[in-house]
PDB file of C-alpha atoms and ligand atoms in Angstrom:
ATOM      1  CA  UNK A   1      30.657  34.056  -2.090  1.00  0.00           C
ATOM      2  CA  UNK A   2      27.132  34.919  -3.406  1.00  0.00           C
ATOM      3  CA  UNK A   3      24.567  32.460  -3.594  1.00  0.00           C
ATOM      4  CA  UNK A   4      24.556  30.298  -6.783  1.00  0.00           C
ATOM      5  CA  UNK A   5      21.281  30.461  -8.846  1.00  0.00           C
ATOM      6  CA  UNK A   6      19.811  27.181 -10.286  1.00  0.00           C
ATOM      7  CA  UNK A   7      20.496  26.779 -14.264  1.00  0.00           C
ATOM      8  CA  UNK A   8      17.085  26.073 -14.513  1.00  0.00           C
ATOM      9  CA  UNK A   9      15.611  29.439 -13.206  1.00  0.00           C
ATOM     10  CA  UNK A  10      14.599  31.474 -15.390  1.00  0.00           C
ATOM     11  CA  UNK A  11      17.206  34.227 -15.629  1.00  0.00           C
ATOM     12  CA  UNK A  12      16.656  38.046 -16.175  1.00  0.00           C
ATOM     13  CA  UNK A  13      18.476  38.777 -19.622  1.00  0.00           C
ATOM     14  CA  UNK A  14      21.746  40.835 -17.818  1.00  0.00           C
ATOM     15  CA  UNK A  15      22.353  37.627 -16.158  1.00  0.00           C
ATOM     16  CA  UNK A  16      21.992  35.333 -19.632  1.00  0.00           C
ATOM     17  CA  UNK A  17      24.725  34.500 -21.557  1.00  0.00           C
ATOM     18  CA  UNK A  18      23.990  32.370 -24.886  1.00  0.00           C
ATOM     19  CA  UNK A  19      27.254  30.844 -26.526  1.00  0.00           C
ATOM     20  CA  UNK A  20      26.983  29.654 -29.974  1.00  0.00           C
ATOM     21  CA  UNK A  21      29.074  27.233 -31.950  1.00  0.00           C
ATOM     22  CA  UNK A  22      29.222  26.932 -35.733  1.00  0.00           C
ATOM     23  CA  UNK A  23      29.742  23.941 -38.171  1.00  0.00           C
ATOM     24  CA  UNK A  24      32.175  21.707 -37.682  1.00  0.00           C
ATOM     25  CA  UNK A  25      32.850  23.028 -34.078  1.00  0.00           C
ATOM     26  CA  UNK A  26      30.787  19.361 -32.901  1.00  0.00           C
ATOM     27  CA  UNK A  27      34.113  17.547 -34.123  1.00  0.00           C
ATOM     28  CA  UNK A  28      36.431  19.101 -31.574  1.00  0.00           C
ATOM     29  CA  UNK A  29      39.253  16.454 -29.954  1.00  0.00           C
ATOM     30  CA  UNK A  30      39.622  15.098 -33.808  1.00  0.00           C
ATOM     31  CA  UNK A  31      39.492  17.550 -36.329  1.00  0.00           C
ATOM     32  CA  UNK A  32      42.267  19.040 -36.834  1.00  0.00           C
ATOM     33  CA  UNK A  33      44.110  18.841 -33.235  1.00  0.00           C
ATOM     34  CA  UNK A  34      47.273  20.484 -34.535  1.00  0.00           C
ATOM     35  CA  UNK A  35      45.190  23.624 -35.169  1.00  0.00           C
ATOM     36  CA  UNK A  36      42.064  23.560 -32.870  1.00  0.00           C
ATOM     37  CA  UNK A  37      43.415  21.011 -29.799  1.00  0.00           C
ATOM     38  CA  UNK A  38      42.774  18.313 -28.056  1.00  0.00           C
ATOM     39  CA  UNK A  39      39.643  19.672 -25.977  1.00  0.00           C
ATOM     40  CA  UNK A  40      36.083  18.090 -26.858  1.00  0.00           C
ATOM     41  CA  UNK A  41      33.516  20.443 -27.711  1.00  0.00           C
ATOM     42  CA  UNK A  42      31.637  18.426 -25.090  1.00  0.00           C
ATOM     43  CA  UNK A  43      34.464  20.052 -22.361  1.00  0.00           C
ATOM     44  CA  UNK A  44      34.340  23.258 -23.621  1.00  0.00           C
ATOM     45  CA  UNK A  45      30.763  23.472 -22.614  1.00  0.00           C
ATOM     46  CA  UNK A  46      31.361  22.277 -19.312  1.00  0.00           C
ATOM     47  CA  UNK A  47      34.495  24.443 -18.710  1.00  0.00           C
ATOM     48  CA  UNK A  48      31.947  27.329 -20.027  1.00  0.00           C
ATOM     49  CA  UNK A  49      29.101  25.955 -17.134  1.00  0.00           C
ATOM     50  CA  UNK A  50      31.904  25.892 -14.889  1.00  0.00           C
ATOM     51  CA  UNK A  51      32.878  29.035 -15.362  1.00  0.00           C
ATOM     52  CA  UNK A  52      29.547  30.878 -15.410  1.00  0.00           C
ATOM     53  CA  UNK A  53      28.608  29.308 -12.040  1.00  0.00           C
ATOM     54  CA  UNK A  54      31.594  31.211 -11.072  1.00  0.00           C
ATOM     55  CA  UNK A  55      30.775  34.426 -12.295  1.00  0.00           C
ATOM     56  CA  UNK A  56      27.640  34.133 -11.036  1.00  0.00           C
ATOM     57  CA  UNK A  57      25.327  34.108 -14.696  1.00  0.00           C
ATOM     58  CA  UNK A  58      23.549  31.655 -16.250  1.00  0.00           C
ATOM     59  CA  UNK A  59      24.445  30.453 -19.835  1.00  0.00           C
ATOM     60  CA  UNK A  60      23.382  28.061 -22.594  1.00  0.00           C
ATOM     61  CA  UNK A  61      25.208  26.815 -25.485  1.00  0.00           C
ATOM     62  CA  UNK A  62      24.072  25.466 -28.443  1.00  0.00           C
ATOM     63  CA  UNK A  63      26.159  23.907 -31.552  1.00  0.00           C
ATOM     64  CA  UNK A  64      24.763  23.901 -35.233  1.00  0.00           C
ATOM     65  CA  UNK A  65      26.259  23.010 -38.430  1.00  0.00           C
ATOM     66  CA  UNK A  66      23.613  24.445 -40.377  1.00  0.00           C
ATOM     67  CA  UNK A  67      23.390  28.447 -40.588  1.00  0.00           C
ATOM     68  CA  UNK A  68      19.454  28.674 -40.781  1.00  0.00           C
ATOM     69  CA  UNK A  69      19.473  27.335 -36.983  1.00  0.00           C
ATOM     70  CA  UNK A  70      22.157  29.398 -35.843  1.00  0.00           C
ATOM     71  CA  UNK A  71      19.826  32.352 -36.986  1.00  0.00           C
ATOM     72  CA  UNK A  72      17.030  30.895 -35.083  1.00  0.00           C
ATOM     73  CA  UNK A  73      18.810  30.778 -31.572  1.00  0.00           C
ATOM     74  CA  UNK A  74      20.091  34.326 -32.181  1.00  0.00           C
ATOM     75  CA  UNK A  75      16.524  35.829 -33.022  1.00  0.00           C
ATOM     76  CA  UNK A  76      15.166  33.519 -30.146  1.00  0.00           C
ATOM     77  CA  UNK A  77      17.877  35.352 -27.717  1.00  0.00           C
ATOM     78  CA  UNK A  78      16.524  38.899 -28.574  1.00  0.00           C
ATOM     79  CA  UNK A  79      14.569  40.650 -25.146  1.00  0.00           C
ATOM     80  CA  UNK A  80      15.716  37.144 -23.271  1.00  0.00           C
ATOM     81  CA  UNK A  81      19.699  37.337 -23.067  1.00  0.00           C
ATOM     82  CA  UNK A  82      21.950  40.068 -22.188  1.00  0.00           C
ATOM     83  CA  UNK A  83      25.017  39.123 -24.690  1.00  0.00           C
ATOM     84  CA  UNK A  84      25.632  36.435 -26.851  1.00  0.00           C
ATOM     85  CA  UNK A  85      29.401  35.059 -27.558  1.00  0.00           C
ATOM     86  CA  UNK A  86      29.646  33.175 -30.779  1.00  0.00           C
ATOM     87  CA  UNK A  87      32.202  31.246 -32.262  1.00  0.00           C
ATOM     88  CA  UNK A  88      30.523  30.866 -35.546  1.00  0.00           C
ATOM     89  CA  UNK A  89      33.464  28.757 -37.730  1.00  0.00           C
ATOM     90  CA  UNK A  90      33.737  29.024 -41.311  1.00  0.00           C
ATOM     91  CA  UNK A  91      30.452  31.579 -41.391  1.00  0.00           C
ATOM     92  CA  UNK A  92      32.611  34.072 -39.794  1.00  0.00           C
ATOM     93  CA  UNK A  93      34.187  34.263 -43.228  1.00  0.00           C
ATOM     94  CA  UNK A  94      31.198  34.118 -44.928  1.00  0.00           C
ATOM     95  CA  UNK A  95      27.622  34.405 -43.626  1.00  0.00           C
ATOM     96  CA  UNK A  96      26.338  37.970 -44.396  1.00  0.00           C
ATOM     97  CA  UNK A  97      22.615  36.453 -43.107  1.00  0.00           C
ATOM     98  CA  UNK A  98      24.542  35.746 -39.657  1.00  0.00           C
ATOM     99  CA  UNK A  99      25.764  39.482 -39.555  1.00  0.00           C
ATOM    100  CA  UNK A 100      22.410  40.875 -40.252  1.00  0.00           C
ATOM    101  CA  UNK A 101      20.599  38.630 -37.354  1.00  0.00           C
ATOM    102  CA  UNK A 102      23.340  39.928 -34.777  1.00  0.00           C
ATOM    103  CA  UNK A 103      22.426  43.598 -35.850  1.00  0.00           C
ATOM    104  CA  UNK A 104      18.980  42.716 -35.624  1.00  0.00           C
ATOM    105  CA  UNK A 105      18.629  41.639 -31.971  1.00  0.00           C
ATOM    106  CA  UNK A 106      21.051  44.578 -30.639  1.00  0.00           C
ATOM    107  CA  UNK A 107      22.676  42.434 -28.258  1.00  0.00           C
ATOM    108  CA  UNK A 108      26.521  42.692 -27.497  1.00  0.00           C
ATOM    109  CA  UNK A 109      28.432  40.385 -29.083  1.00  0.00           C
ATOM    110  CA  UNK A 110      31.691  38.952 -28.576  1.00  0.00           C
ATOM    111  CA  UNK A 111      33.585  37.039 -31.441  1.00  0.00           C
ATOM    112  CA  UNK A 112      35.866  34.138 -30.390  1.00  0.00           C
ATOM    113  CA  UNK A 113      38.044  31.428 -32.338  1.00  0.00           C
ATOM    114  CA  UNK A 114      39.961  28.816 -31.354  1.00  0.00           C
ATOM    115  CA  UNK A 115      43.091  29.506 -33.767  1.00  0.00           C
ATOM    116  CA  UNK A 116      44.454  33.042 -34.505  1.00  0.00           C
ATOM    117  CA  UNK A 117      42.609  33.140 -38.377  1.00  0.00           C
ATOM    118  CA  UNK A 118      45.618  35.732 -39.079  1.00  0.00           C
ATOM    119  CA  UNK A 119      48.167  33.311 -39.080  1.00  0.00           C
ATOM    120  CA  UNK A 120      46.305  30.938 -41.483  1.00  0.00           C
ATOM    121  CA  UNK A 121      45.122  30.718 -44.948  1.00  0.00           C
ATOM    122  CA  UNK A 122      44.310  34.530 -46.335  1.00  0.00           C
ATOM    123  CA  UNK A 123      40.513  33.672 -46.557  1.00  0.00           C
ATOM    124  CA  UNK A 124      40.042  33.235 -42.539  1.00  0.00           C
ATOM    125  CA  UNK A 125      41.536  36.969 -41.795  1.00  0.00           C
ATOM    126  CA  UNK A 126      38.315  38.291 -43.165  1.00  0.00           C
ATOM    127  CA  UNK A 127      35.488  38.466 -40.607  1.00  0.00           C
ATOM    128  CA  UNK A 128      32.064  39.661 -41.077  1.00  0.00           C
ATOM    129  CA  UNK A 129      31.310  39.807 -37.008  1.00  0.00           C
ATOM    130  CA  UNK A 130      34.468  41.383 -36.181  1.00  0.00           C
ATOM    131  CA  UNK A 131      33.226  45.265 -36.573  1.00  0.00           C
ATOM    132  CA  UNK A 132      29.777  44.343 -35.426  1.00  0.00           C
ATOM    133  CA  UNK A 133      31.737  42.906 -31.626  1.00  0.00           C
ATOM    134  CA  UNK A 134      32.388  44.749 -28.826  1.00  0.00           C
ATOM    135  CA  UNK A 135      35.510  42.643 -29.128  1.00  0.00           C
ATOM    136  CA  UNK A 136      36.525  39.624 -30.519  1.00  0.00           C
ATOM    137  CA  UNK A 137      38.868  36.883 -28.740  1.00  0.00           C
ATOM    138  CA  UNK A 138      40.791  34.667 -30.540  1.00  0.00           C
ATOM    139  CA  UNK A 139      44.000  31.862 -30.845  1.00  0.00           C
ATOM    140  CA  UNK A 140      43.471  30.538 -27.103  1.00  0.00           C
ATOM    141  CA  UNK A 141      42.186  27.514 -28.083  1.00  0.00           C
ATOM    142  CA  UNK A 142      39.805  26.406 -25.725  1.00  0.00           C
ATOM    143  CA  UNK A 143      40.959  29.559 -23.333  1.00  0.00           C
ATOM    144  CA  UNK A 144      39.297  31.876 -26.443  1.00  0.00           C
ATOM    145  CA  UNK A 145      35.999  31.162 -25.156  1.00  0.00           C
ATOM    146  CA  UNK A 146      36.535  30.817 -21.109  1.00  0.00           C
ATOM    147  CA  UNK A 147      38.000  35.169 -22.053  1.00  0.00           C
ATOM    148  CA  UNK A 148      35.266  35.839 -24.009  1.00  0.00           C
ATOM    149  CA  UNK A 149      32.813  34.629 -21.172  1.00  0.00           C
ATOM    150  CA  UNK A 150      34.832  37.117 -18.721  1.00  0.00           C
ATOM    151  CA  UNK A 151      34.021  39.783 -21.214  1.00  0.00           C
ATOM    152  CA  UNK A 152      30.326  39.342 -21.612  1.00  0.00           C
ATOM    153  CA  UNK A 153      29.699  38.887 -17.791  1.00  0.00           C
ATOM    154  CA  UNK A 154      31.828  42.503 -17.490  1.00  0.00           C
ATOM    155  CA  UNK A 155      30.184  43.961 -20.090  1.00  0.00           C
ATOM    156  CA  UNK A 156      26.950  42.908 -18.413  1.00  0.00           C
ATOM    157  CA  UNK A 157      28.433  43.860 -14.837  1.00  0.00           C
ATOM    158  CA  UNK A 158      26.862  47.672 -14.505  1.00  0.00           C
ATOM    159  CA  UNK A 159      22.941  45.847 -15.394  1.00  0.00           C
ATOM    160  CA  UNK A 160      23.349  43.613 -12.963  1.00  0.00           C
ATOM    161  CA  UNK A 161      24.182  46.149 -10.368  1.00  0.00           C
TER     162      UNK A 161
HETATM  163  C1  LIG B 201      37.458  28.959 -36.286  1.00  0.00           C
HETATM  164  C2  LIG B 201      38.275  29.535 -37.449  1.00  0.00           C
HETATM  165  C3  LIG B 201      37.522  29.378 -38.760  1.00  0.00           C
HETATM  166  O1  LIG B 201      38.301  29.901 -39.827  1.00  0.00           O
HETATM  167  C4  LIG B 201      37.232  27.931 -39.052  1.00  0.00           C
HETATM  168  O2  LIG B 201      36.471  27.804 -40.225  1.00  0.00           O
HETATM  169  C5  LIG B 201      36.564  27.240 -37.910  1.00  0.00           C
HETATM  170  C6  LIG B 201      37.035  27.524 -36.563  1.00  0.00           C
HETATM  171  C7  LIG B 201      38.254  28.962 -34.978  1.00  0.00           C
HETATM  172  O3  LIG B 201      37.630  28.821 -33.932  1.00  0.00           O
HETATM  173  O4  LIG B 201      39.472  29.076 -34.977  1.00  0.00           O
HETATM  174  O5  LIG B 201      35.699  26.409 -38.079  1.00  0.00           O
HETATM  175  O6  LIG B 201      36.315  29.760 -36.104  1.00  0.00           O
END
């Protein structure tokens, strides 16, 4: 079992994994339970740290409900992390500005959701990230994003060596 690295060193980018949250994603564990669970947002995260310590990579998280910050932390990520999984909520259906800051940093990107958006309203089955992803994980619930971790760290495998 390799050696696990401190969260607080700083990491070379292949071993950096930044997971971002959109609006509304802070209310996990009440909003909407039938559709999104039971699981705080709160868990999620720690499942995620869990998970990384695992795998052996370092991540951070970060939650916003306001789009002009989610852009921040993506441009902030560029030369620093080596893929970036992002649940972004509602903006998926929406947020052309989002889009363009993924493109800009040229990091890989892995979409994930909570709920399978093709089962819902017609609105949600329209995603601006999805042909932008390497992939895109979705209707796990919680699970969505513990995959889409899996996927980064492979995806980030053959830089680590
Ligand atoms: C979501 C799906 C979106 O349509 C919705 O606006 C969300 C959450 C999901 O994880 O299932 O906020 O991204």
């Amino acid at each position: 079992m390799p050696a696990k690295r401190s969260q607080t060193a700083r990491s070379k980018a292949s071993e950096l994994v930044l997971v971002l949250h959109g609006p509304n994603l802070n209310l996990l564990g009440k909003r909407e339970p039938g559709v999104y669970g039971a699981t705080t947002l709160r868990q999620i995260d720690a499942q995620l740290r869990r998970l990384a310590s695992e795998l052996n990579v370092d991540i951070e998280t970060f939650q916003s409900n306001s789009e002009g910050e989610i852009i921040d932390r993506i441009h902030a990520a560029a030369g620093r992390v080596g893929a970036i999984v992002i649940n972004p909520g509602a903006y998926t259906h929406t947020s052309v500005a989002i889009r363009d800051a993924l493109l800009a940093v040229r990091l890989p990107v892995i979409e994930a959701h909570l709920s399978n958006t093709h089962k819902r309203e017609s609105f949600r089955r329209r995603s601006l990230i999805t042909d932008i992803a390497v992939g895109q994980v979705m209707g796990f619930g919680a699970q969505s994003y513990l995959l889409a971790l899996r996927a980064a760290v492979d995806l980030l495998a053959p830089r680590r060596g």
